[in-house]
């Protein structure tokens, strides 16, 4: 029948693949104060559904069909794409813009850690905004 070595081999492979899947589908770390301040302006939200989680467009109510394992990865990518067009960083002030480029709100960044997160997460470092 089966040897114990074969059983241990299968167990090791299963655990290894589970850890790899977990690590590749983890969302990026965020600065929670800035992240929570931006969420009301972000046009997508994550909702629980019967089959798991889904991303919903707040403007239209439309569900984006995303696999449960990829929901947070896709959500982060949508947030980054939105941030490139709707955020402007000037000094320690982060401006939140609407679709036409008009200022909706601003957020004063409190320290270098918040500024660095905004620059790296939204790729705003060194970007010249001509609006």
JSON list of C-alpha atoms in Angstrom, two decimals:
[
{"chain": "A", "resi": 1, "resn": "UNK", "atom": "CA", "xyz": [0.00, 0.00, 0.00]},
{"chain": "A", "resi": 2, "resn": "UNK", "atom": "CA", "xyz": [1.15, 3.54, 0.72]},
{"chain": "A", "resi": 3, "resn": "UNK", "atom": "CA", "xyz": [4.37, 4.12, 2.56]},
{"chain": "A", "resi": 4, "resn": "UNK", "atom": "CA", "xyz": [4.66, 6.74, 5.25]},
{"chain": "A", "resi": 5, "resn": "UNK", "atom": "CA", "xyz": [7.25, 8.62, 3.19]},
{"chain": "A", "resi": 6, "resn": "UNK", "atom": "CA", "xyz": [4.75, 9.03, 0.38]},
{"chain": "A", "resi": 7, "resn": "UNK", "atom": "CA", "xyz": [2.12, 10.35, 2.79]},
{"chain": "A", "resi": 8, "resn": "UNK", "atom": "CA", "xyz": [4.61, 12.84, 4.28]},
{"chain": "A", "resi": 9, "resn": "UNK", "atom": "CA", "xyz": [5.59, 13.88, 0.76]},
{"chain": "A", "resi": 10, "resn": "UNK", "atom": "CA", "xyz": [1.97, 14.60, -0.18]},
{"chain": "A", "resi": 11, "resn": "UNK", "atom": "CA", "xyz": [1.44, 16.50, 3.08]},
{"chain": "A", "resi": 12, "resn": "UNK", "atom": "CA", "xyz": [4.55, 18.60, 2.48]},
{"chain": "A", "resi": 13, "resn": "UNK", "atom": "CA", "xyz": [3.54, 19.41, -1.11]},
{"chain": "A", "resi": 14, "resn": "UNK", "atom": "CA", "xyz": [0.01, 20.36, 0.01]},
{"chain": "A", "resi": 15, "resn": "UNK", "atom": "CA", "xyz": [1.31, 22.65, 2.77]},
{"chain": "A", "resi": 16, "resn": "UNK", "atom": "CA", "xyz": [3.89, 24.24, 0.45]},
{"chain": "A", "resi": 17, "resn": "UNK", "atom": "CA", "xyz": [1.32, 24.96, -2.28]},
{"chain": "A", "resi": 18, "resn": "UNK", "atom": "CA", "xyz": [-1.12, 26.35, 0.31]},
{"chain": "A", "resi": 19, "resn": "UNK", "atom": "CA", "xyz": [1.48, 28.76, 1.69]},
{"chain": "A", "resi": 20, "resn": "UNK", "atom": "CA", "xyz": [2.50, 29.88, -1.82]},
{"chain": "A", "resi": 21, "resn": "UNK", "atom": "CA", "xyz": [-1.15, 30.51, -2.75]},
{"chain": "A", "resi": 22, "resn": "UNK", "atom": "CA", "xyz": [-1.70, 32.44, 0.48]},
{"chain": "A", "resi": 23, "resn": "UNK", "atom": "CA", "xyz": [1.35, 34.66, -0.01]},
{"chain": "A", "resi": 24, "resn": "UNK", "atom": "CA", "xyz": [0.66, 35.44, -3.67]},
{"chain": "A", "resi": 25, "resn": "UNK", "atom": "CA", "xyz": [-2.95, 36.46, -2.95]},
{"chain": "A", "resi": 26, "resn": "UNK", "atom": "CA", "xyz": [-2.25, 38.70, 0.04]},
{"chain": "A", "resi": 27, "resn": "UNK", "atom": "CA", "xyz": [-3.10, 42.38, -0.38]},
{"chain": "A", "resi": 28, "resn": "UNK", "atom": "CA", "xyz": [-0.36, 44.95, 0.00]},
{"chain": "A", "resi": 29, "resn": "UNK", "atom": "CA", "xyz": [0.17, 46.58, 3.38]},
{"chain": "A", "resi": 30, "resn": "UNK", "atom": "CA", "xyz": [-1.50, 49.96, 3.77]},
{"chain": "A", "resi": 31, "resn": "UNK", "atom": "CA", "xyz": [-1.27, 53.03, 5.94]},
{"chain": "A", "resi": 32, "resn": "UNK", "atom": "CA", "xyz": [-4.64, 52.67, 7.64]},
{"chain": "A", "resi": 33, "resn": "UNK", "atom": "CA", "xyz": [-5.25, 56.36, 8.44]},
{"chain": "A", "resi": 34, "resn": "UNK", "atom": "CA", "xyz": [-4.72, 57.49, 4.85]},
{"chain": "A", "resi": 35, "resn": "UNK", "atom": "CA", "xyz": [-6.40, 54.41, 3.38]},
{"chain": "A", "resi": 36, "resn": "UNK", "atom": "CA", "xyz": [-9.56, 54.90, 5.48]},
{"chain": "A", "resi": 37, "resn": "UNK", "atom": "CA", "xyz": [-9.66, 58.60, 4.55]},
{"chain": "A", "resi": 38, "resn": "UNK", "atom": "CA", "xyz": [-9.57, 57.71, 0.82]},
{"chain": "A", "resi": 39, "resn": "UNK", "atom": "CA", "xyz": [-12.21, 54.95, 0.89]},
{"chain": "A", "resi": 40, "resn": "UNK", "atom": "CA", "xyz": [-15.28, 57.25, 0.82]},
{"chain": "A", "resi": 41, "resn": "UNK", "atom": "CA", "xyz": [-14.05, 58.70, -2.49]},
{"chain": "A", "resi": 42, "resn": "UNK", "atom": "CA", "xyz": [-13.04, 55.38, -4.06]},
{"chain": "A", "resi": 43, "resn": "UNK", "atom": "CA", "xyz": [-15.81, 54.22, -6.44]},
{"chain": "A", "resi": 44, "resn": "UNK", "atom": "CA", "xyz": [-15.56, 50.51, -5.54]},
{"chain": "A", "resi": 45, "resn": "UNK", "atom": "CA", "xyz": [-16.29, 48.53, -2.40]},
{"chain": "A", "resi": 46, "resn": "UNK", "atom": "CA", "xyz": [-15.95, 44.94, -1.28]},
{"chain": "A", "resi": 47, "resn": "UNK", "atom": "CA", "xyz": [-19.20, 43.22, -0.34]},
{"chain": "A", "resi": 48, "resn": "UNK", "atom": "CA", "xyz": [-19.93, 39.84, 1.15]},
{"chain": "A", "resi": 49, "resn": "UNK", "atom": "CA", "xyz": [-22.11, 37.66, -1.01]},
{"chain": "A", "resi": 50, "resn": "UNK", "atom": "CA", "xyz": [-23.45, 34.16, -0.68]},
{"chain": "A", "resi": 51, "resn": "UNK", "atom": "CA", "xyz": [-20.55, 32.75, -2.67]},
{"chain": "A", "resi": 52, "resn": "UNK", "atom": "CA", "xyz": [-17.85, 34.78, -0.93]},
{"chain": "A", "resi": 53, "resn": "UNK", "atom": "CA", "xyz": [-16.59, 38.29, -1.63]},
{"chain": "A", "resi": 54, "resn": "UNK", "atom": "CA", "xyz": [-17.13, 40.51, -4.64]},
{"chain": "A", "resi": 55, "resn": "UNK", "atom": "CA", "xyz": [-16.16, 44.00, -5.78]},
{"chain": "A", "resi": 56, "resn": "UNK", "atom": "CA", "xyz": [-19.08, 46.33, -6.47]},
{"chain": "A", "resi": 57, "resn": "UNK", "atom": "CA", "xyz": [-19.00, 49.61, -8.37]},
{"chain": "A", "resi": 58, "resn": "UNK", "atom": "CA", "xyz": [-20.67, 52.19, -6.07]},
{"chain": "A", "resi": 59, "resn": "UNK", "atom": "CA", "xyz": [-21.72, 54.35, -9.03]},
{"chain": "A", "resi": 60, "resn": "UNK", "atom": "CA", "xyz": [-23.62, 51.68, -10.95]},
{"chain": "A", "resi": 61, "resn": "UNK", "atom": "CA", "xyz": [-24.12, 48.88, -8.42]},
{"chain": "A", "resi": 62, "resn": "UNK", "atom": "CA", "xyz": [-22.55, 46.48, -10.90]},
{"chain": "A", "resi": 63, "resn": "UNK", "atom": "CA", "xyz": [-20.62, 43.47, -9.60]},
{"chain": "A", "resi": 64, "resn": "UNK", "atom": "CA", "xyz": [-17.17, 42.76, -11.00]},
{"chain": "A", "resi": 65, "resn": "UNK", "atom": "CA", "xyz": [-16.78, 39.04, -11.54]},
{"chain": "A", "resi": 66, "resn": "UNK", "atom": "CA", "xyz": [-13.55, 38.29, -9.72]},
{"chain": "A", "resi": 67, "resn": "UNK", "atom": "CA", "xyz": [-12.43, 34.97, -8.26]},
{"chain": "A", "resi": 68, "resn": "UNK", "atom": "CA", "xyz": [-12.56, 34.97, -4.47]},
{"chain": "A", "resi": 69, "resn": "UNK", "atom": "CA", "xyz": [-8.82, 34.33, -4.22]},
{"chain": "A", "resi": 70, "resn": "UNK", "atom": "CA", "xyz": [-8.10, 37.45, -6.29]},
{"chain": "A", "resi": 71, "resn": "UNK", "atom": "CA", "xyz": [-10.58, 39.94, -4.77]},
{"chain": "A", "resi": 72, "resn": "UNK", "atom": "CA", "xyz": [-8.07, 41.87, -2.64]},
{"chain": "A", "resi": 73, "resn": "UNK", "atom": "CA", "xyz": [-5.41, 41.88, -5.37]},
{"chain": "A", "resi": 74, "resn": "UNK", "atom": "CA", "xyz": [-7.87, 43.28, -7.93]},
{"chain": "A", "resi": 75, "resn": "UNK", "atom": "CA", "xyz": [-9.21, 45.78, -5.37]},
{"chain": "A", "resi": 76, "resn": "UNK", "atom": "CA", "xyz": [-5.66, 47.07, -4.75]},
{"chain": "A", "resi": 77, "resn": "UNK", "atom": "CA", "xyz": [-5.05, 47.38, -8.49]},
{"chain": "A", "resi": 78, "resn": "UNK", "atom": "CA", "xyz": [-8.30, 49.32, -8.97]},
{"chain": "A", "resi": 79, "resn": "UNK", "atom": "CA", "xyz": [-7.33, 51.59, -6.06]},
{"chain": "A", "resi": 80, "resn": "UNK", "atom": "CA", "xyz": [-3.89, 52.25, -7.58]},
{"chain": "A", "resi": 81, "resn": "UNK", "atom": "CA", "xyz": [-5.37, 53.00, -11.01]},
{"chain": "A", "resi": 82, "resn": "UNK", "atom": "CA", "xyz": [-7.94, 55.36, -9.45]},
{"chain": "A", "resi": 83, "resn": "UNK", "atom": "CA", "xyz": [-5.24, 57.05, -7.36]},
{"chain": "A", "resi": 84, "resn": "UNK", "atom": "CA", "xyz": [-3.09, 57.85, -10.38]},
{"chain": "A", "resi": 85, "resn": "UNK", "atom": "CA", "xyz": [-5.94, 59.90, -11.86]},
{"chain": "A", "resi": 86, "resn": "UNK", "atom": "CA", "xyz": [-7.62, 61.24, -8.72]},
{"chain": "A", "resi": 87, "resn": "UNK", "atom": "CA", "xyz": [-4.82, 62.00, -6.28]},
{"chain": "A", "resi": 88, "resn": "UNK", "atom": "CA", "xyz": [-2.30, 64.81, -6.34]},
{"chain": "A", "resi": 89, "resn": "UNK", "atom": "CA", "xyz": [0.50, 65.09, -3.80]},
{"chain": "A", "resi": 90, "resn": "UNK", "atom": "CA", "xyz": [1.93, 68.53, -3.11]},
{"chain": "A", "resi": 91, "resn": "UNK", "atom": "CA", "xyz": [4.33, 68.65, -0.19]},
{"chain": "A", "resi": 92, "resn": "UNK", "atom": "CA", "xyz": [2.57, 66.98, 2.73]},
{"chain": "A", "resi": 93, "resn": "UNK", "atom": "CA", "xyz": [-0.92, 67.60, 1.37]},
{"chain": "A", "resi": 94, "resn": "UNK", "atom": "CA", "xyz": [-2.77, 64.93, -0.58]},
{"chain": "A", "resi": 95, "resn": "UNK", "atom": "CA", "xyz": [-5.52, 66.35, -2.80]},
{"chain": "A", "resi": 96, "resn": "UNK", "atom": "CA", "xyz": [-8.44, 64.14, -3.80]},
{"chain": "A", "resi": 97, "resn": "UNK", "atom": "CA", "xyz": [-9.81, 65.09, -7.22]},
{"chain": "A", "resi": 98, "resn": "UNK", "atom": "CA", "xyz": [-13.05, 64.31, -9.03]},
{"chain": "A", "resi": 99, "resn": "UNK", "atom": "CA", "xyz": [-13.41, 63.05, -12.61]},
{"chain": "A", "resi": 100, "resn": "UNK", "atom": "CA", "xyz": [-12.86, 66.56, -14.00]},
{"chain": "A", "resi": 101, "resn": "UNK", "atom": "CA", "xyz": [-9.77, 67.24, -11.89]},
{"chain": "A", "resi": 102, "resn": "UNK", "atom": "CA", "xyz": [-11.49, 69.56, -9.43]},
{"chain": "A", "resi": 103, "resn": "UNK", "atom": "CA", "xyz": [-10.49, 69.38, -5.78]},
{"chain": "A", "resi": 104, "resn": "UNK", "atom": "CA", "xyz": [-12.99, 67.37, -3.69]},
{"chain": "A", "resi": 105, "resn": "UNK", "atom": "CA", "xyz": [-11.00, 67.27, -0.49]},
{"chain": "A", "resi": 106, "resn": "UNK", "atom": "CA", "xyz": [-7.50, 67.32, 0.92]},
{"chain": "A", "resi": 107, "resn": "UNK", "atom": "CA", "xyz": [-5.69, 65.31, 3.53]},
{"chain": "A", "resi": 108, "resn": "UNK", "atom": "CA", "xyz": [-2.72, 66.55, 5.50]},
{"chain": "A", "resi": 109, "resn": "UNK", "atom": "CA", "xyz": [-0.14, 63.78, 5.80]},
{"chain": "A", "resi": 110, "resn": "UNK", "atom": "CA", "xyz": [1.20, 63.64, 9.33]},
{"chain": "A", "resi": 111, "resn": "UNK", "atom": "CA", "xyz": [4.61, 62.06, 8.84]},
{"chain": "A", "resi": 112, "resn": "UNK", "atom": "CA", "xyz": [7.17, 60.75, 6.38]},
{"chain": "A", "resi": 113, "resn": "UNK", "atom": "CA", "xyz": [5.81, 57.20, 6.67]},
{"chain": "A", "resi": 114, "resn": "UNK", "atom": "CA", "xyz": [2.39, 58.28, 5.33]},
{"chain": "A", "resi": 115, "resn": "UNK", "atom": "CA", "xyz": [3.98, 60.29, 2.53]},
{"chain": "A", "resi": 116, "resn": "UNK", "atom": "CA", "xyz": [6.22, 57.40, 1.53]},
{"chain": "A", "resi": 117, "resn": "UNK", "atom": "CA", "xyz": [3.25, 55.00, 1.46]},
{"chain": "A", "resi": 118, "resn": "UNK", "atom": "CA", "xyz": [1.24, 57.36, -0.78]},
{"chain": "A", "resi": 119, "resn": "UNK", "atom": "CA", "xyz": [4.18, 57.85, -3.13]},
{"chain": "A", "resi": 120, "resn": "UNK", "atom": "CA", "xyz": [4.95, 54.13, -3.42]},
{"chain": "A", "resi": 121, "resn": "UNK", "atom": "CA", "xyz": [1.43, 52.66, -3.40]},
{"chain": "A", "resi": 122, "resn": "UNK", "atom": "CA", "xyz": [-0.02, 55.10, -5.94]},
{"chain": "A", "resi": 123, "resn": "UNK", "atom": "CA", "xyz": [3.26, 55.64, -7.79]},
{"chain": "A", "resi": 124, "resn": "UNK", "atom": "CA", "xyz": [3.05, 59.40, -7.31]},
{"chain": "A", "resi": 125, "resn": "UNK", "atom": "CA", "xyz": [6.75, 59.95, -6.60]},
{"chain": "A", "resi": 126, "resn": "UNK", "atom": "CA", "xyz": [8.26, 62.40, -9.05]},
{"chain": "A", "resi": 127, "resn": "UNK", "atom": "CA", "xyz": [5.07, 62.70, -11.06]},
{"chain": "A", "resi": 128, "resn": "UNK", "atom": "CA", "xyz": [4.39, 66.12, -12.51]},
{"chain": "A", "resi": 129, "resn": "UNK", "atom": "CA", "xyz": [0.69, 66.89, -12.49]},
{"chain": "A", "resi": 130, "resn": "UNK", "atom": "CA", "xyz": [-0.34, 69.43, -15.11]},
{"chain": "A", "resi": 131, "resn": "UNK", "atom": "CA", "xyz": [-3.97, 69.84, -14.08]}
]
